PDB file of C-alpha atoms in Angstrom:
ATOM      1  CA  MET A  17      -0.029  -0.058   0.045  1.00 93.00           C
ATOM      2  CA  ARG A  18       1.140   3.552  -0.704  1.00 95.00           C
ATOM      3  CA  GLN A  19       1.664   6.047   1.980  1.00 94.00           C
ATOM      4  CA  GLU A  20      -1.467   7.975   1.199  1.00 96.00           C
ATOM      5  CA  GLU A  21      -3.598   4.811   0.956  1.00 97.00           C
ATOM      6  CA  ILE A  22      -2.398   3.786   4.267  1.00 97.00           C
ATOM      7  CA  ARG A  23      -3.164   7.088   5.959  1.00 97.00           C
ATOM      8  CA  SER A  24      -6.597   7.047   4.290  1.00 98.00           C
ATOM      9  CA  VAL A  25      -7.487   3.652   5.612  1.00 98.00           C
ATOM     10  CA  LEU A  26      -6.069   4.256   8.992  1.00 98.00           C
ATOM     11  CA  ALA A  27      -8.235   7.482   9.468  1.00 98.00           C
ATOM     12  CA  SER A  28     -11.245   5.671   8.275  1.00 98.00           C
ATOM     13  CA  GLU A  29     -10.648   2.580  10.711  1.00 98.00           C
ATOM     14  CA  ARG A  30      -9.845   5.012  13.699  1.00 98.00           C
ATOM     15  CA  ARG A  31     -13.103   6.799  13.167  1.00 98.00           C
ATOM     16  CA  ASP A  32     -15.193   3.737  12.612  1.00 98.00           C
ATOM     17  CA  LEU A  33     -13.530   2.248  15.766  1.00 98.00           C
ATOM     18  CA  ALA A  34     -14.387   5.429  17.728  1.00 98.00           C
ATOM     19  CA  ASP A  35     -18.061   5.118  16.669  1.00 98.00           C
ATOM     20  CA  LEU A  36     -18.242   1.600  17.623  1.00 98.00           C
ATOM     21  CA  LEU A  37     -16.771   2.307  21.075  1.00 98.00           C
ATOM     22  CA  ASP A  38     -19.004   5.384  21.422  1.00 98.00           C
ATOM     23  CA  ALA A  39     -21.936   3.114  21.059  1.00 98.00           C
ATOM     24  CA  LEU A  40     -21.085   0.625  23.721  1.00 98.00           C
ATOM     25  CA  PRO A  41     -22.990   0.274  26.996  1.00 97.00           C
ATOM     26  CA  GLU A  42     -20.758   1.059  30.105  1.00 96.00           C
ATOM     27  CA  ALA A  43     -20.687  -2.677  31.173  1.00 97.00           C
ATOM     28  CA  ALA A  44     -19.098  -3.535  27.846  1.00 98.00           C
ATOM     29  CA  TRP A  45     -16.039  -1.477  28.552  1.00 98.00           C
ATOM     30  CA  ASP A  46     -15.075  -3.803  31.409  1.00 97.00           C
ATOM     31  CA  ARG A  47     -15.500  -7.046  29.254  1.00 98.00           C
ATOM     32  CA  PRO A  48     -12.442  -9.162  28.583  1.00 98.00           C
ATOM     33  CA  SER A  49     -10.957  -8.495  25.145  1.00 98.00           C
ATOM     34  CA  LEU A  50      -9.243 -11.136  22.880  1.00 97.00           C
ATOM     35  CA  CYS A  51      -5.983 -10.295  24.621  1.00 94.00           C
ATOM     36  CA  GLU A  52      -5.570 -12.092  27.911  1.00 92.00           C
ATOM     37  CA  GLY A  53      -5.452  -9.941  30.930  1.00 93.00           C
ATOM     38  CA  TRP A  54      -6.764  -6.876  28.838  1.00 97.00           C
ATOM     39  CA  ARG A  55     -10.313  -5.371  29.150  1.00 97.00           C
ATOM     40  CA  VAL A  56     -12.125  -3.483  26.322  1.00 98.00           C
ATOM     41  CA  ARG A  57     -11.135  -0.163  28.002  1.00 98.00           C
ATOM     42  CA  ASP A  58      -7.371  -1.295  28.215  1.00 97.00           C
ATOM     43  CA  VAL A  59      -7.245  -1.966  24.494  1.00 97.00           C
ATOM     44  CA  ALA A  60      -8.932   1.529  23.735  1.00 97.00           C
ATOM     45  CA  ALA A  61      -6.441   3.178  26.066  1.00 96.00           C
ATOM     46  CA  HIS A  62      -3.531   1.352  24.344  1.00 94.00           C
ATOM     47  CA  LEU A  63      -4.738   2.675  20.889  1.00 96.00           C
ATOM     48  CA  THR A  64      -4.412   6.303  22.161  1.00 94.00           C
ATOM     49  CA  PHE A  65      -0.599   5.846  22.410  1.00 89.00           C
ATOM     50  CA  ALA A  66      -0.071   5.565  18.824  1.00 85.00           C
ATOM     51  CA  THR A  67      -0.020   9.385  18.495  1.00 86.00           C
ATOM     52  CA  ALA A  68       0.797  10.278  22.032  1.00 78.00           C
ATOM     53  CA  HIS A  69       3.990  12.137  22.974  1.00 61.00           C
ATOM     54  CA  THR A  70       6.954  10.101  23.052  1.00 62.00           C
ATOM     55  CA  GLY A  71       7.540  10.841  26.801  1.00 59.00           C
ATOM     56  CA  ARG A  72       4.476   8.760  27.731  1.00 61.00           C
ATOM     57  CA  ALA A  73       5.762   5.583  26.028  1.00 60.00           C
ATOM     58  CA  LEU A  74       9.228   6.156  27.401  1.00 60.00           C
ATOM     59  CA  ALA A  75       7.922   6.443  30.914  1.00 64.00           C
ATOM     60  CA  ALA A  76       6.137   3.220  30.453  1.00 60.00           C
ATOM     61  CA  PHE A  77       9.341   1.270  29.516  1.00 59.00           C
ATOM     62  CA  VAL A  78      11.207   2.843  32.342  1.00 57.00           C
ATOM     63  CA  ARG A  79       8.615   1.652  34.806  1.00 65.00           C
ATOM     64  CA  ALA A  80       8.596  -1.921  33.336  1.00 53.00           C
ATOM     65  CA  ARG A  81      12.435  -1.876  33.340  1.00 60.00           C
ATOM     66  CA  GLY A  82      12.587  -2.496  29.668  1.00 60.00           C
ATOM     67  CA  ASP A  83      10.135  -5.466  29.583  1.00 69.00           C
ATOM     68  CA  PHE A  84       8.127  -4.836  26.253  1.00 71.00           C
ATOM     69  CA  ASP A  85       4.992  -6.588  27.038  1.00 78.00           C
ATOM     70  CA  ARG A  86       4.800  -5.563  30.535  1.00 82.00           C
ATOM     71  CA  ALA A  87       5.202  -1.967  29.506  1.00 84.00           C
ATOM     72  CA  ILE A  88       2.528  -1.992  26.848  1.00 88.00           C
ATOM     73  CA  HIS A  89       0.127  -3.787  29.192  1.00 89.00           C
ATOM     74  CA  ASP A  90       0.745  -1.760  32.327  1.00 89.00           C
ATOM     75  CA  SER A  91       0.748   1.721  30.405  1.00 89.00           C
ATOM     76  CA  ALA A  92      -2.713   0.778  29.057  1.00 91.00           C
ATOM     77  CA  VAL A  93      -4.095  -0.329  32.246  1.00 92.00           C
ATOM     78  CA  ARG A  94      -2.660   2.770  34.052  1.00 92.00           C
ATOM     79  CA  LEU A  95      -4.344   5.075  31.517  1.00 92.00           C
ATOM     80  CA  ALA A  96      -7.520   3.222  31.419  1.00 95.00           C
ATOM     81  CA  ARG A  97      -7.846   3.761  35.144  1.00 95.00           C
ATOM     82  CA  ARG A  98      -7.460   7.595  34.813  1.00 94.00           C
ATOM     83  CA  ARG A  99      -9.522   8.292  31.743  1.00 95.00           C
ATOM     84  CA  PRO A 100     -13.170   8.018  31.285  1.00 97.00           C
ATOM     85  CA  ALA A 101     -14.523   6.071  28.395  1.00 97.00           C
ATOM     86  CA  ASP A 102     -15.744   9.270  26.495  1.00 97.00           C
ATOM     87  CA  ARG A 103     -12.262  10.851  26.718  1.00 97.00           C
ATOM     88  CA  LEU A 104     -10.604   7.721  25.234  1.00 97.00           C
ATOM     89  CA  VAL A 105     -13.142   7.675  22.390  1.00 98.00           C
ATOM     90  CA  ALA A 106     -12.607  11.416  21.761  1.00 97.00           C
ATOM     91  CA  GLU A 107      -8.818  10.837  21.700  1.00 96.00           C
ATOM     92  CA  ILE A 108      -8.982   7.981  19.269  1.00 97.00           C
ATOM     93  CA  ARG A 109     -11.268  10.025  17.025  1.00 97.00           C
ATOM     94  CA  ARG A 110      -8.853  12.990  17.211  1.00 96.00           C
ATOM     95  CA  SER A 111      -6.006  10.811  16.213  1.00 95.00           C
ATOM     96  CA  ALA A 112      -7.595   9.818  12.989  1.00 96.00           C
ATOM     97  CA  ASP A 113      -5.768  12.074  10.618  1.00 95.00           C
ATOM     98  CA  SER A 114      -2.439  12.348  12.675  1.00 93.00           C
ATOM     99  CA  ARG A 115       0.767  11.386  11.026  1.00 91.00           C
ATOM    100  CA  ARG A 116       2.625  11.009  14.435  1.00 89.00           C
ATOM    101  CA  ARG A 117       4.021   7.651  15.142  1.00 88.00           C
ATOM    102  CA  GLN A 118       6.016   6.323  17.973  1.00 83.00           C
ATOM    103  CA  PRO A 119       9.923   5.900  17.486  1.00 78.00           C
ATOM    104  CA  SER A 120      11.063   2.834  15.712  1.00 79.00           C
ATOM    105  CA  THR A 121       7.469   2.050  14.129  1.00 88.00           C
ATOM    106  CA  LYS A 122       6.862   1.646  10.548  1.00 92.00           C
ATOM    107  CA  PRO A 123       3.936   3.230   8.507  1.00 93.00           C
ATOM    108  CA  LEU A 124       1.865  -0.073   8.667  1.00 96.00           C
ATOM    109  CA  ASP A 125       2.246  -0.404  12.331  1.00 96.00           C
ATOM    110  CA  PRO A 126      -0.634   1.928  13.454  1.00 96.00           C
ATOM    111  CA  LEU A 127      -2.894   0.447  10.620  1.00 97.00           C
ATOM    112  CA  PHE A 128      -1.972  -3.152  12.136  1.00 97.00           C
ATOM    113  CA  ASP A 129      -2.869  -1.771  15.592  1.00 96.00           C
ATOM    114  CA  VAL A 130      -6.219  -0.522  14.691  1.00 98.00           C
ATOM    115  CA  LEU A 131      -7.265  -3.387  12.659  1.00 98.00           C
ATOM    116  CA  VAL A 132      -6.282  -5.976  15.020  1.00 98.00           C
ATOM    117  CA  HIS A 133      -7.243  -4.454  18.271  1.00 98.00           C
ATOM    118  CA  GLY A 134     -10.468  -3.484  16.677  1.00 98.00           C
ATOM    119  CA  GLN A 135     -11.144  -7.278  16.538  1.00 98.00           C
ATOM    120  CA  ASP A 136      -9.879  -7.758  20.006  1.00 98.00           C
ATOM    121  CA  ILE A 137     -12.665  -5.332  21.189  1.00 98.00           C
ATOM    122  CA  ALA A 138     -15.422  -6.472  18.649  1.00 98.00           C
ATOM    123  CA  VAL A 139     -15.182 -10.293  18.777  1.00 98.00           C
ATOM    124  CA  PRO A 140     -15.715 -10.893  22.472  1.00 97.00           C
ATOM    125  CA  LEU A 141     -18.620  -8.614  22.243  1.00 98.00           C
ATOM    126  CA  GLY A 142     -20.249 -10.397  19.307  1.00 97.00           C
ATOM    127  CA  ILE A 143     -20.019  -7.422  17.044  1.00 98.00           C
ATOM    128  CA  GLU A 144     -19.159  -8.023  13.379  1.00 95.00           C
ATOM    129  CA  ARG A 145     -16.372  -5.911  12.274  1.00 96.00           C
ATOM    130  CA  ALA A 146     -15.229  -6.162   8.735  1.00 94.00           C
ATOM    131  CA  MET A 147     -11.531  -5.823   8.001  1.00 97.00           C
ATOM    132  CA  PRO A 148     -10.588  -4.095   4.841  1.00 98.00           C
ATOM    133  CA  VAL A 149      -9.115  -6.783   2.520  1.00 98.00           C
ATOM    134  CA  ALA A 150      -6.248  -4.693   1.013  1.00 98.00           C
ATOM    135  CA  ALA A 151      -5.242  -3.335   4.404  1.00 98.00           C
ATOM    136  CA  ALA A 152      -5.349  -6.734   5.969  1.00 98.00           C
ATOM    137  CA  ARG A 153      -3.323  -8.204   3.177  1.00 98.00           C
ATOM    138  CA  ALA A 154      -0.561  -5.522   3.579  1.00 98.00           C
ATOM    139  CA  CYS A 155      -0.530  -5.944   7.440  1.00 98.00           C
ATOM    140  CA  ALA A 156      -0.261  -9.743   7.135  1.00 98.00           C
ATOM    141  CA  GLN A 157       2.902  -9.324   4.923  1.00 98.00           C
ATOM    142  CA  HIS A 158       4.298  -6.797   7.243  1.00 97.00           C
ATOM    143  CA  VAL A 159       3.749  -8.982  10.328  1.00 97.00           C
ATOM    144  CA  TRP A 160       5.383 -11.898   8.493  1.00 97.00           C
ATOM    145  CA  ASP A 161       8.338  -9.776   7.243  1.00 96.00           C
ATOM    146  CA  ARG A 162       9.082  -7.771  10.340  1.00 90.00           C
ATOM    147  CA  GLY A 163       8.999 -10.702  12.991  1.00 85.00           C
ATOM    148  CA  PHE A 164       9.064  -9.008  16.259  1.00 88.00           C
ATOM    149  CA  PRO A 165       7.028  -9.107  18.344  1.00 91.00           C
ATOM    150  CA  PHE A 166       5.105 -12.118  16.916  1.00 95.00           C
ATOM    151  CA  HIS A 167       7.905 -13.941  15.145  1.00 96.00           C
ATOM    152  CA  PRO A 168       5.497 -15.793  12.889  1.00 98.00           C
ATOM    153  CA  ARG A 169       8.105 -17.281  10.542  1.00 97.00           C
ATOM    154  CA  ARG A 170       9.688 -19.180  13.570  1.00 97.00           C
ATOM    155  CA  ARG A 171       6.494 -19.849  15.531  1.00 97.00           C
ATOM    156  CA  PHE A 172       4.672 -21.394  12.547  1.00 98.00           C
ATOM    157  CA  ALA A 173       7.535 -22.915  10.619  1.00 98.00           C
ATOM    158  CA  GLY A 174       6.384 -25.986   8.590  1.00 98.00           C
ATOM    159  CA  LEU A 175       2.852 -24.429   7.672  1.00 98.00           C
ATOM    160  CA  ARG A 176       1.775 -22.410   4.676  1.00 98.00           C
ATOM    161  CA  PHE A 177      -0.760 -19.605   4.791  1.00 98.00           C
ATOM    162  CA  ALA A 178      -2.812 -18.703   1.901  1.00 98.00           C
ATOM    163  CA  ALA A 179      -5.680 -16.144   1.625  1.00 98.00           C
ATOM    164  CA  THR A 180      -8.905 -17.017  -0.083  1.00 98.00           C
ATOM    165  CA  ASP A 181      -9.857 -13.598  -0.583  1.00 98.00           C
ATOM    166  CA  ALA A 182      -6.700 -11.850  -1.678  1.00 98.00           C
ATOM    167  CA  ASP A 183      -3.499 -12.645  -3.572  1.00 98.00           C
ATOM    168  CA  TRP A 184      -1.365 -13.327  -0.635  1.00 98.00           C
ATOM    169  CA  SER A 185       0.509 -16.428   0.863  1.00 98.00           C
ATOM    170  CA  ALA A 186       3.519 -17.116   3.127  1.00 98.00           C
ATOM    171  CA  GLY A 187       5.431 -20.011   4.626  1.00 98.00           C
ATOM    172  CA  ALA A 188       5.822 -23.489   3.331  1.00 98.00           C
ATOM    173  CA  GLY A 189       4.391 -26.902   4.420  1.00 98.00           C
ATOM    174  CA  GLU A 190       0.980 -27.996   5.304  1.00 98.00           C
ATOM    175  CA  SER A 191      -1.482 -25.505   4.219  1.00 98.00           C
ATOM    176  CA  VAL A 192      -3.898 -23.302   6.026  1.00 98.00           C
ATOM    177  CA  GLU A 193      -6.467 -21.135   4.071  1.00 98.00           C
ATOM    178  CA  GLY A 194      -8.963 -18.601   4.730  1.00 98.00           C
ATOM    179  CA  PRO A 195      -9.826 -14.819   4.728  1.00 98.00           C
ATOM    180  CA  VAL A 196      -6.691 -12.844   5.079  1.00 98.00           C
ATOM    181  CA  GLY A 197      -8.201 -10.961   8.059  1.00 98.00           C
ATOM    182  CA  SER A 198      -8.446 -14.240   9.970  1.00 98.00           C
ATOM    183  CA  LEU A 199      -4.918 -15.118   8.832  1.00 98.00           C
ATOM    184  CA  LEU A 200      -3.668 -11.747  10.248  1.00 98.00           C
ATOM    185  CA  LEU A 201      -5.242 -12.665  13.632  1.00 98.00           C
ATOM    186  CA  VAL A 202      -3.584 -15.985  13.831  1.00 98.00           C
ATOM    187  CA  LEU A 203      -0.233 -14.532  12.765  1.00 98.00           C
ATOM    188  CA  SER A 204      -0.530 -12.106  15.527  1.00 97.00           C
ATOM    189  CA  GLY A 205      -1.143 -14.853  18.009  1.00 97.00           C
ATOM    190  CA  ARG A 206      -4.953 -14.625  18.378  1.00 97.00           C
ATOM    191  CA  PRO A 207      -6.739 -18.049  18.183  1.00 98.00           C
ATOM    192  CA  ALA A 208     -10.125 -16.296  17.322  1.00 97.00           C
ATOM    193  CA  GLY A 209      -8.951 -16.284  13.829  1.00 98.00           C
ATOM    194  CA  LEU A 210      -9.050 -20.126  13.624  1.00 98.00           C
ATOM    195  CA  ALA A 211     -12.760 -20.358  13.246  1.00 97.00           C
ATOM    196  CA  ALA A 212     -12.777 -19.014   9.607  1.00 98.00           C
ATOM    197  CA  LEU A 213      -9.863 -21.206   8.455  1.00 98.00           C
ATOM    198  CA  THR A 214      -9.438 -24.679   6.857  1.00 98.00           C
ATOM    199  CA  GLY A 215      -6.641 -26.901   5.636  1.00 98.00           C
ATOM    200  CA  PRO A 216      -4.583 -29.890   6.636  1.00 98.00           C
ATOM    201  CA  GLY A 217      -2.272 -27.698   8.810  1.00 98.00           C
ATOM    202  CA  LEU A 218      -5.169 -26.363  10.933  1.00 98.00           C
ATOM    203  CA  PRO A 219      -4.678 -28.822  13.805  1.00 98.00           C
ATOM    204  CA  GLU A 220      -1.086 -28.069  14.065  1.00 98.00           C
ATOM    205  CA  LEU A 221      -1.811 -24.352  13.744  1.00 98.00           C
ATOM    206  CA  ALA A 222      -4.341 -24.550  16.679  1.00 98.00           C
ATOM    207  CA  ARG A 223      -1.793 -26.611  18.844  1.00 98.00           C
ATOM    208  CA  ARG A 224       0.841 -23.915  18.376  1.00 98.00           C
ATOM    209  CA  LEU A 225      -1.620 -21.137  19.354  1.00 97.00           C
ATOM    210  CA  GLY A 226      -2.397 -23.056  22.423  1.00 91.00           C
TER     211      GLY A 226
END
């Protein structure tokens, strides 16, 4: 995807997710998300970090003593405690057209975040949230190429992923097929994507996802 296309889809997805969050009943904000140990409000809080001042992210890493996963989780939970839901929604909406990114992130990272975290919120709540195919395809390739923090090449060695709704495939071995959005979910460690997938490699994929 070209830069302007990434920015356009990112802005649309942020606004759409803000609308989804704005319509949630208060009780839904404390429901578990797809991410273990994260509530819906924690995921929403995390999404506001994408365009936040660098100092906020740096402080989180200092508190976590350099532990990446702990820093990301604790910073989101800490912010979610302090910010009411309507303010988190407003921050996500306000960030829609922002070009700010955190240091070391690539242009596709914010788009990946809003696509996958949108599913982290929507799926447990039983909300259908379509993932744009071209954007999901670009993010699947990005995750596969970049490695950190999911390392799909290593984690899923011996499996071949192929999209049924886009021209995309990766890996070699027993095949797993399905919508590219579902493949993106499993590449980023989310078993929720398994339901839409088929192929002889599916049992092994499910085992590796735990």
